[in-house]
Short mmCIF file of C-alpha atoms in Angstrom, two decimals:
data_model
loop_
_atom_site.label_atom_id
_atom_site.label_comp_id
_atom_site.label_asym_id
_atom_site.label_seq_id
_atom_site.Cartn_x
_atom_site.Cartn_y
_atom_site.Cartn_z
CA MET B 512 0.00 0.00 0.00
CA ASP B 513 2.76 2.46 0.97
CA GLY B 514 4.64 1.59 -2.19
CA ASP B 515 1.58 2.32 -4.34
CA LEU B 516 1.08 5.63 -2.55
CA SER B 517 4.72 6.57 -3.02
CA SER B 518 4.48 5.72 -6.72
CA SER B 519 1.39 7.90 -7.00
CA TRP B 520 3.24 10.82 -5.44
CA ASP B 521 6.19 10.30 -7.80
CA SER B 522 3.79 10.38 -10.75
CA ASP B 523 2.21 13.58 -9.42
CA ASP B 524 5.66 15.16 -9.13
CA GLU B 525 6.55 14.24 -12.70
CA TYR B 526 3.26 15.62 -13.96
CA GLU B 527 3.82 18.88 -12.04
CA LYS B 528 7.30 19.18 -13.59
CA PHE B 529 5.90 18.51 -17.06
CA ILE B 530 3.29 21.25 -16.65
CA ARG B 531 5.92 23.69 -15.42
CA ARG B 532 8.24 22.80 -18.29
CA MET B 533 5.50 23.37 -20.86
CA ASN B 534 4.16 26.51 -19.14
CA PRO B 535 7.05 28.20 -17.34
CA PRO B 536 6.00 31.01 -15.00
CA ARG B 537 6.28 34.55 -16.31
CA VAL B 538 7.49 37.22 -13.90
CA VAL B 539 7.58 40.98 -14.52
CA VAL B 540 9.18 43.32 -11.98
CA ASP B 541 8.00 46.86 -12.74
CA ASN B 542 9.48 49.85 -10.94
CA ASP B 543 7.89 52.58 -13.09
CA SER B 544 4.09 52.22 -12.98
CA CYS B 545 3.66 52.94 -9.24
CA ALA B 546 5.15 55.92 -7.44
CA ASP B 547 5.61 54.36 -4.00
CA ALA B 548 5.92 50.60 -4.61
CA THR B 549 7.56 48.08 -6.90
CA VAL B 550 5.00 46.05 -8.86
CA ILE B 551 5.55 42.31 -9.32
CA LYS B 552 3.34 40.42 -11.78
CA VAL B 553 3.34 36.63 -11.78
CA ASP B 554 1.38 34.34 -14.08
CA SER B 555 1.68 30.62 -14.65
CA ALA B 556 -0.28 27.42 -15.08
CA ASN B 557 -2.81 27.13 -12.25
CA LYS B 558 -2.65 24.46 -9.55
CA HIS B 559 -3.73 24.12 -5.95
CA GLY B 560 -1.32 25.95 -3.65
CA ILE B 561 0.18 28.26 -6.28
CA LEU B 562 -0.95 31.42 -4.44
CA LEU B 563 0.74 30.28 -1.22
CA GLU B 564 3.84 29.35 -3.20
CA VAL B 565 4.15 32.87 -4.63
CA VAL B 566 3.41 34.65 -1.33
CA GLN B 567 5.92 32.41 0.46
CA VAL B 568 8.63 33.35 -2.04
CA LEU B 569 7.93 37.07 -1.60
CA MET B 570 8.04 36.64 2.18
CA ASP B 571 11.36 34.79 1.98
CA LEU B 572 12.71 37.77 0.01
CA ASN B 573 11.77 40.03 2.98
CA LEU B 574 9.38 42.04 0.82
CA ILE B 575 6.41 43.82 2.37
CA ILE B 576 3.20 43.37 0.35
CA THR B 577 1.07 46.53 0.44
CA LYS B 578 -1.47 45.54 -2.23
CA ALA B 579 -2.35 42.36 -4.09
CA TYR B 580 -4.77 41.40 -6.85
CA ILE B 581 -5.43 37.68 -7.29
CA SER B 582 -7.12 35.82 -10.13
CA SER B 583 -6.98 32.08 -10.78
CA ASP B 584 -10.18 31.05 -12.57
CA GLY B 585 -9.69 28.31 -15.14
CA GLY B 586 -6.31 26.82 -15.96
CA TRP B 587 -4.27 29.98 -15.54
CA PHE B 588 -3.11 31.92 -12.51
CA MET B 589 -2.25 35.64 -12.45
CA ASP B 590 -1.27 37.81 -9.47
CA VAL B 591 -0.14 41.40 -9.10
CA PHE B 592 1.69 42.51 -5.94
CA ASN B 593 2.78 45.97 -4.84
CA VAL B 594 5.83 45.48 -2.63
CA ARG B 595 8.34 47.51 -0.65
CA ASP B 596 11.58 46.63 1.08
CA ARG B 597 11.90 46.24 4.85
CA ASP B 598 12.43 49.99 5.23
CA GLY B 599 9.16 50.73 3.41
CA ASN B 600 10.78 51.92 0.17
CA LYS B 601 10.58 50.87 -3.46
CA ILE B 602 13.27 48.45 -4.63
CA GLY B 603 15.86 50.92 -5.87
CA GLU B 604 18.77 48.93 -7.31
CA GLU B 605 18.53 47.46 -10.81
CA MET B 606 20.64 44.49 -9.74
CA LYS B 607 18.24 43.79 -6.86
CA LEU B 608 15.27 43.93 -9.24
CA ASN B 609 16.92 41.36 -11.51
CA GLU B 610 17.77 39.15 -8.53
CA ILE B 611 14.12 39.21 -7.39
CA ASN B 612 12.93 38.31 -10.89
CA ASP B 613 15.38 35.41 -11.19
CA PHE B 614 14.64 34.10 -7.69
CA ILE B 615 10.87 34.05 -8.21
CA ARG B 616 11.15 32.31 -11.59
CA LYS B 617 13.52 29.67 -10.23
CA SER B 618 11.40 29.15 -7.11
CA LEU B 619 8.26 28.58 -9.17
CA GLY B 620 9.89 26.78 -12.08
CA GLU B 621 10.28 23.15 -13.04
CA GLU B 622 13.02 22.36 -10.53
CA SER B 623 11.46 24.09 -7.54
CA SER B 624 11.20 22.01 -4.36
CA TYR B 625 7.70 23.19 -3.53
CA ILE B 626 5.22 20.31 -3.32
CA PRO B 627 1.58 21.33 -2.96
CA SER B 628 -0.08 18.26 -1.44
CA ARG B 629 -1.32 18.47 2.18
CA ARG B 630 0.87 15.62 3.35
CA ARG B 631 4.02 17.14 1.88
CA SER B 632 3.09 20.81 1.81
CA ILE B 633 6.38 21.89 3.36
CA ASP B 634 9.76 22.03 1.72
CA PHE B 635 11.85 19.13 3.02
CA MET B 636 15.54 18.85 2.21
CA PRO B 637 18.04 16.43 3.74
CA SER B 638 20.67 18.23 5.78
CA SER B 639 23.97 17.07 7.23
CA ASP B 640 24.34 20.26 9.26
CA HIS B 641 21.53 19.86 11.76
CA THR B 642 18.62 17.80 13.03
CA SER B 643 15.12 19.28 12.97
CA ILE B 644 13.01 18.91 16.11
CA GLU B 645 9.27 19.67 16.08
CA LEU B 646 7.46 20.18 19.39
CA THR B 647 3.81 20.75 20.24
CA GLY B 648 2.26 20.92 23.70
CA THR B 649 0.47 22.95 26.35
CA ASP B 650 2.11 26.30 27.05
CA ARG B 651 3.16 27.19 30.58
CA PRO B 652 5.66 29.55 32.26
CA GLY B 653 9.22 28.28 31.90
CA LEU B 654 8.45 25.72 29.16
CA LEU B 655 11.10 26.99 26.73
CA SER B 656 13.68 27.02 29.53
CA GLU B 657 12.94 23.38 30.36
CA VAL B 658 13.16 22.33 26.70
CA CYS B 659 16.49 24.14 26.26
CA ALA B 660 17.86 22.59 29.47
CA VAL B 661 17.09 19.08 28.20
CA LEU B 662 18.80 19.79 24.87
CA SER B 663 21.82 21.26 26.63
CA ASP B 664 22.10 18.24 28.95
CA LEU B 665 22.02 15.99 25.89
CA GLU B 666 24.84 18.06 24.32
CA CYS B 667 22.64 19.44 21.56
CA ASN B 668 23.38 22.98 20.39
CA VAL B 669 20.36 24.97 19.17
CA VAL B 670 21.42 26.54 15.85
CA ASN B 671 18.10 28.03 14.76
CA ALA B 672 14.65 27.95 16.31
CA GLU B 673 11.26 29.57 16.21
CA VAL B 674 8.69 29.26 18.98
CA TRP B 675 5.02 30.35 18.83
CA THR B 676 2.38 30.32 21.56
CA HIS B 677 -1.35 30.81 21.09
CA ASN B 678 -4.47 30.03 23.09
CA THR B 679 -2.60 28.00 25.77
CA ARG B 680 -0.77 25.95 23.10
CA ALA B 681 2.91 26.08 22.13
CA ALA B 682 4.75 24.92 19.01
CA ALA B 683 8.42 25.03 18.11
CA VAL B 684 10.68 24.06 15.23
CA MET B 685 14.28 23.79 16.41
CA GLN B 686 17.38 22.97 14.39
CA VAL B 687 20.09 21.42 16.56
CA SER B 688 23.58 20.05 16.02
CA ASP B 689 25.62 17.53 17.99
CA LYS B 690 28.19 19.14 20.29
CA GLY B 691 30.86 16.60 19.43
CA THR B 692 30.61 16.76 15.64
CA GLY B 693 28.93 20.10 14.99
CA THR B 694 26.66 18.32 12.51
CA ALA B 695 23.31 16.52 12.45
CA ILE B 696 22.71 13.88 15.12
CA ALA B 697 23.17 10.44 13.58
CA ASP B 698 22.87 8.25 16.69
CA THR B 699 19.38 6.68 16.58
CA GLU B 700 19.44 5.89 20.31
CA LYS B 701 20.22 9.51 21.10
CA LEU B 702 17.44 10.70 18.80
CA SER B 703 15.01 8.37 20.55
CA ARG B 704 16.09 9.67 23.95
CA ILE B 705 15.68 13.29 22.80
CA LYS B 706 12.11 12.56 21.69
CA LYS B 707 11.22 10.79 24.93
CA LEU B 708 12.63 13.43 27.29
CA LEU B 709 11.15 16.34 25.37
CA TYR B 710 7.79 14.59 25.26
CA ASN B 711 7.85 14.31 29.06
CA VAL B 712 8.64 18.02 29.37
CA LEU B 713 5.86 19.02 26.95
CA LYS B 714 3.31 16.69 28.49
CA GLY B 715 3.98 17.79 32.06
CA SER B 716 0.96 17.17 34.25
CA ASN B 717 -1.56 17.92 31.48
CA LYS B 718 -3.71 14.86 30.84
CA SER B 719 -6.37 16.51 28.67
CA ARG B 720 -4.23 17.54 25.66
CA GLU B 721 -1.64 15.55 23.78
CA ALA B 722 2.00 16.55 23.30
CA LYS B 723 3.97 15.70 20.16
CA THR B 724 7.66 15.43 19.36
CA ALA B 725 9.31 14.57 16.05
CA VAL B 726 12.93 14.56 14.92
CA SER B 727 14.37 14.30 11.43
CA VAL B 728 17.65 14.94 9.64
CA GLY B 729 16.33 17.64 7.38
CA ALA B 730 15.09 21.18 6.98
CA THR B 731 11.61 22.54 6.56
CA HIS B 732 10.15 25.95 5.89
CA THR B 733 9.83 26.84 9.56
CA GLU B 734 6.93 29.31 9.49
CA ARG B 735 4.99 27.15 7.05
CA ARG B 736 5.46 24.17 9.33
CA LEU B 737 4.49 26.06 12.51
CA HIS B 738 1.15 26.99 10.97
CA GLN B 739 0.51 23.35 10.09
CA MET B 740 1.51 22.13 13.55
CA MET B 741 -0.73 24.58 15.39
CA PHE B 742 -3.61 23.97 12.99
CA ASP B 743 -3.29 20.19 13.50
CA ASP B 744 -3.14 20.84 17.25
CA ARG B 745 -6.48 22.73 17.02
CA ASP B 746 -5.16 25.89 18.68
CA TYR B 747 -8.12 27.70 17.07
CA GLU B 748 -10.49 26.10 19.60
CA ARG B 749 -11.12 28.75 22.25
CA SER B 750 -12.08 28.20 25.85
CA GLY B 751 -15.07 29.94 27.42
CA GLU B 752 -12.66 32.21 29.29
CA ASP B 753 -11.68 33.77 25.96
CA ASP B 754 -15.13 35.20 25.24
CA GLY B 755 -14.25 38.48 26.93
CA ASN B 756 -11.57 39.21 24.31
CA VAL B 757 -13.94 39.32 21.32
CA CYS B 758 -13.39 43.05 20.75
CA HIS B 759 -9.63 42.49 20.31
CA ARG B 760 -9.92 39.74 17.72
CA PRO B 761 -9.48 40.26 13.97
CA LYS B 762 -12.77 40.95 12.19
CA VAL B 763 -13.40 37.94 9.93
CA THR B 764 -16.65 37.40 8.01
CA VAL B 765 -17.69 34.56 5.68
CA VAL B 766 -20.78 34.89 3.44
CA ASN B 767 -21.89 32.89 0.42
CA TRP B 768 -22.28 34.44 -3.03
CA PHE B 769 -24.79 31.96 -4.36
CA ASP B 770 -24.92 33.33 -7.94
CA LYS B 771 -21.28 32.34 -8.46
CA ASP B 772 -21.00 29.47 -5.96
CA TYR B 773 -18.26 31.29 -4.06
CA SER B 774 -17.88 32.03 -0.39
CA MET B 775 -16.56 35.53 0.24
CA VAL B 776 -14.10 35.89 3.13
CA THR B 777 -13.25 39.36 4.40
CA ILE B 778 -10.61 40.15 7.01
CA ARG B 779 -9.96 43.44 8.78
CA CYS B 780 -7.19 43.69 11.36
CA LYS B 781 -4.13 45.67 12.32
CA ASP B 782 -1.51 45.36 9.62
CA ARG B 783 1.81 43.65 10.33
CA PRO B 784 4.57 41.88 8.37
CA LYS B 785 3.75 38.45 6.88
CA LEU B 786 0.01 38.83 7.46
CA LEU B 787 -0.90 37.77 3.91
CA PHE B 788 1.27 34.66 4.17
CA ASP B 789 -0.40 33.66 7.44
CA THR B 790 -3.97 33.88 6.10
CA VAL B 791 -3.22 32.23 2.73
CA CYS B 792 -1.32 29.47 4.55
CA THR B 793 -4.37 28.57 6.62
CA LEU B 794 -6.84 28.71 3.72
CA THR B 795 -4.55 26.34 1.80
CA ASP B 796 -4.21 23.95 4.76
CA MET B 797 -8.01 23.92 5.09
CA GLN B 798 -8.19 22.81 1.45
CA TYR B 799 -9.76 25.99 0.08
CA VAL B 800 -8.89 27.52 -3.29
CA VAL B 801 -8.71 31.30 -3.68
CA PHE B 802 -10.19 32.16 -7.09
CA HIS B 803 -10.14 35.93 -6.72
CA GLY B 804 -8.73 38.23 -4.08
CA ASN B 805 -7.97 41.80 -3.18
CA VAL B 806 -5.55 42.90 -0.47
CA ASP B 807 -4.94 46.45 0.75
CA ALA B 808 -2.41 47.03 3.53
CA GLU B 809 -1.26 50.60 2.88
CA GLY B 810 -2.66 51.98 6.13
CA PRO B 811 -2.46 50.86 9.76
CA GLU B 812 -5.37 48.47 9.11
CA ALA B 813 -5.17 45.67 6.56
CA TYR B 814 -8.12 44.60 4.43
CA GLN B 815 -8.23 41.21 2.73
CA GLU B 816 -11.03 39.87 0.53
CA TYR B 817 -11.07 36.36 -0.92
CA TYR B 818 -13.56 34.45 -3.09
CA ILE B 819 -13.05 30.81 -2.22
CA ARG B 820 -14.34 27.30 -2.80
CA HIS B 821 -13.38 24.05 -1.19
CA ILE B 822 -11.00 21.96 -3.30
CA ASP B 823 -14.00 19.76 -4.21
CA GLY B 824 -15.67 22.81 -5.85
CA SER B 825 -18.23 23.64 -3.16
CA PRO B 826 -18.53 26.87 -1.17
CA VAL B 827 -18.80 26.90 2.62
CA ASN B 828 -22.03 24.95 3.06
CA SER B 829 -22.89 24.90 6.76
CA GLU B 830 -22.87 27.19 9.77
CA ALA B 831 -20.41 24.90 11.56
CA GLU B 832 -17.99 25.11 8.62
CA ARG B 833 -18.40 28.90 8.47
CA GLN B 834 -17.54 29.24 12.16
CA ARG B 835 -14.53 26.97 11.74
CA VAL B 836 -13.18 29.08 8.86
CA ILE B 837 -13.57 32.20 11.01
CA GLN B 838 -11.87 30.61 14.03
CA CYS B 839 -8.98 29.24 11.98
CA LEU B 840 -8.29 32.57 10.27
CA GLU B 841 -8.44 34.40 13.60
CA ALA B 842 -5.88 31.94 14.97
CA ALA B 843 -3.64 32.30 11.90
CA ILE B 844 -3.53 36.07 12.42
CA GLU B 845 -3.02 35.90 16.18
CA ARG B 846 -0.23 33.27 16.30
CA ARG B 847 2.44 35.68 15.15
CA VAL B 848 1.18 38.70 17.09
CA SER B 849 4.02 39.61 19.42
CA GLU B 850 2.81 40.00 22.99
CA GLY B 851 5.15 41.22 25.65
CA LEU B 852 8.43 43.09 25.88
CA LYS B 853 10.91 42.51 23.06
CA LEU B 854 14.47 41.56 24.02
CA GLU B 855 17.20 41.26 21.39
CA LEU B 856 20.47 39.49 22.10
CA CYS B 857 23.45 39.49 19.74
CA THR B 858 26.61 37.68 20.82
CA SER B 859 29.05 34.87 20.00
CA ASP B 860 27.57 31.40 19.87
CA ARG B 861 28.44 28.72 22.38
CA MET B 862 27.04 25.47 23.73
CA GLY B 863 24.22 25.99 26.25
CA LEU B 864 23.78 29.73 25.63
CA LEU B 865 20.05 29.49 24.97
CA SER B 866 19.56 27.27 28.02
CA ASP B 867 21.33 29.80 30.27
CA VAL B 868 19.44 32.83 28.99
CA THR B 869 15.98 31.22 29.19
CA ARG B 870 16.78 29.85 32.66
CA ILE B 871 17.55 33.34 33.87
CA PHE B 872 14.28 34.62 32.43
CA ARG B 873 12.41 31.80 34.20
CA GLU B 874 14.13 32.33 37.54
CA ASN B 875 13.14 36.00 37.42
CA GLY B 876 9.49 35.22 36.70
CA LEU B 877 9.45 35.93 32.96
CA THR B 878 7.74 33.70 30.42
CA VAL B 879 8.57 33.69 26.70
CA THR B 880 5.54 34.16 24.41
CA ARG B 881 7.49 34.00 21.14
CA ALA B 882 11.12 33.46 20.21
CA GLU B 883 13.37 33.53 17.15
CA VAL B 884 16.88 32.09 17.34
CA THR B 885 19.33 32.54 14.47
CA THR B 886 22.99 31.49 14.21
CA LYS B 887 25.29 32.59 11.41
CA GLY B 888 29.06 32.70 11.20
CA GLY B 889 29.52 31.83 14.85
CA LYS B 890 27.22 34.65 16.00
CA VAL B 891 23.71 34.39 17.40
CA PHE B 892 20.90 36.88 17.13
CA ASN B 893 18.03 35.96 19.43
CA ILE B 894 14.70 37.73 19.80
CA PHE B 895 12.47 37.02 22.78
CA TYR B 896 9.03 38.41 23.58
CA VAL B 897 8.54 38.15 27.33
CA ARG B 898 6.04 39.03 30.02
CA ASP B 899 5.66 38.03 33.63
CA ALA B 900 4.30 34.61 34.58
CA ALA B 901 0.86 36.09 35.33
CA GLY B 902 0.64 37.44 31.78
CA ASN B 903 1.19 41.06 32.77
CA SER B 904 3.69 43.66 31.56
CA VAL B 905 7.25 43.31 32.75
CA ASP B 906 8.09 45.35 35.85
CA PRO B 907 11.23 47.49 35.32
CA LYS B 908 12.49 46.24 38.68
CA THR B 909 12.48 42.70 37.26
CA LEU B 910 14.78 43.88 34.51
CA ASP B 911 17.01 45.49 37.12
CA ASP B 912 17.13 42.16 38.98
CA ILE B 913 18.09 40.34 35.77
CA ARG B 914 20.76 42.99 35.17
CA ALA B 915 22.18 42.42 38.63
CA GLU B 916 22.12 38.63 38.27
CA ILE B 917 23.46 38.01 34.79
CA GLY B 918 26.29 40.53 34.37
CA GLN B 919 28.21 42.57 31.80
CA THR B 920 26.68 42.62 28.36
CA VAL B 921 24.14 44.67 26.46
CA LEU B 922 20.70 43.71 25.17
CA GLN B 923 18.46 45.93 23.12
CA VAL B 924 15.04 46.19 24.68
CA LYS B 925 11.93 47.43 22.90
CA GLY B 926 8.45 47.76 24.32
CA HIS B 927 5.36 49.89 24.71
CA SER B 928 4.94 52.45 27.46
CA ASP B 929 2.92 50.01 29.53
CA HIS B 930 5.90 47.65 29.59
CA LEU B 931 8.56 50.15 30.59
CA LYS B 932 7.82 53.05 32.91
CA SER B 933 11.24 53.92 34.27
CA PRO B 934 11.56 57.75 34.34
CA GLN B 935 15.26 57.58 33.51
CA GLU B 936 14.78 55.73 30.23
CA SER B 937 12.68 55.90 27.08
CA PRO B 938 9.41 53.95 27.40
CA THR B 939 9.80 52.51 23.91
CA ARG B 940 13.51 51.77 23.67
CA PHE B 941 16.47 51.53 26.00
CA LEU B 942 19.61 49.50 26.42
CA LEU B 943 19.65 46.85 29.08
CA GLY B 944 23.24 46.95 30.31
CA SER B 945 25.28 45.18 32.96
CA LEU B 946 23.19 42.06 32.39
CA PHE B 947 25.78 39.61 33.66
CA LYS B 948 28.06 39.80 36.66
CA SER B 949 31.66 40.08 35.61
CA LYS B 950 32.50 36.71 37.18
CA SER B 951 29.79 35.10 34.97
CA LEU B 952 30.72 36.91 31.76
CA TYR B 953 33.15 34.39 30.32
CA ASN B 954 31.24 31.37 31.60
CA LEU B 955 28.10 32.50 29.80
CA GLY B 956 29.93 33.66 26.70
CA LEU B 957 27.97 36.88 26.35
CA ILE B 958 30.86 39.03 25.21
CA ARG B 959 29.52 41.20 22.41
CA SER B 960 27.43 44.34 22.82
CA TYR B 961 24.55 44.99 20.50
CA THR B 962 23.93 48.68 19.80
#
């Protein structure tokens, strides 16, 4: 049975490549027709998942999408995107424009690694550099610290990681290397032990919700995978205690347009980076096809409008399905919303660094709501969003206590005025200095200031 299924997938892949070879995508990068944005036009043979594929490529290029026009009726797909760079400007350099054009065409072309099926809807590439660990479980204060402590004890160095929390659930994709070799973990017994110990940490005392751990020698598209993991974990299911937060949720509506057999989805919420990717990702995972769409994110509020059908050709056909679409899109938007005070750490990498930093947060009553860990060229750049264990804003005195405990380095701290109220420092940005005691400086390896 598995062999037949594998053969079917191989046939699907060959057919996809044939279609791409016969109908290569056309990409036009236009810097003249719009005064304040670069216009990217993409058209190609239509297939399920093509919209997500294009948006994912633009996101990976760190482009901000301010407007989008989507059309995919029939056998052809055509999108127009107005984009800006991370600083909010048009793409100015001719070389950069050509690079964007080439990257999009190669990413969507015959040899692209994107595979649209639900089972394999993430990019998966074997890697000798690291082992990928996927974790899902119930969120609680100190969870990330406990996970990092286990990995450190097992002599696993966290190279890259992203952690999301939403609606009492937590998910993480972590890329780790073996301390001894600096490469992926090949010992099957060690991999089994990692899974078992991390499962115990994630499960804790919670008997009502399952925890999941998975390890593989490979790489995935991290943000794509996190959406799938949280969707599969049903993080969109809200408890009764959440009813009081209705006014703060994104405004999502779903109505049927019976004349055309479409369901029209509209979304209004505060704009933020990667918002379009997050909503399209969830519609694709729910097996809906976007036939037409309009996106406007030029102001502080983003507006998205989609005309969708289920992959079987039917619109949303029940009240229960309508409510589920609304809940899932709300969750997709909220997962990446950054709650808490933002701490940025830039320093030299070393074994156990992440375990030490998260332990210090935990011991001082801080919980991490979202985290991004990146290692490149022997340097780490970590971003943590933290708040106190009760879910409140961080007290400046807590930061002073951390400063006194950890020693001599510099973090960049960003937050809103309700997070930081010290009269001596800016409420939105200040430098957290003297974070480690001098006697701990070399032990912890935090030797580089970030300014």
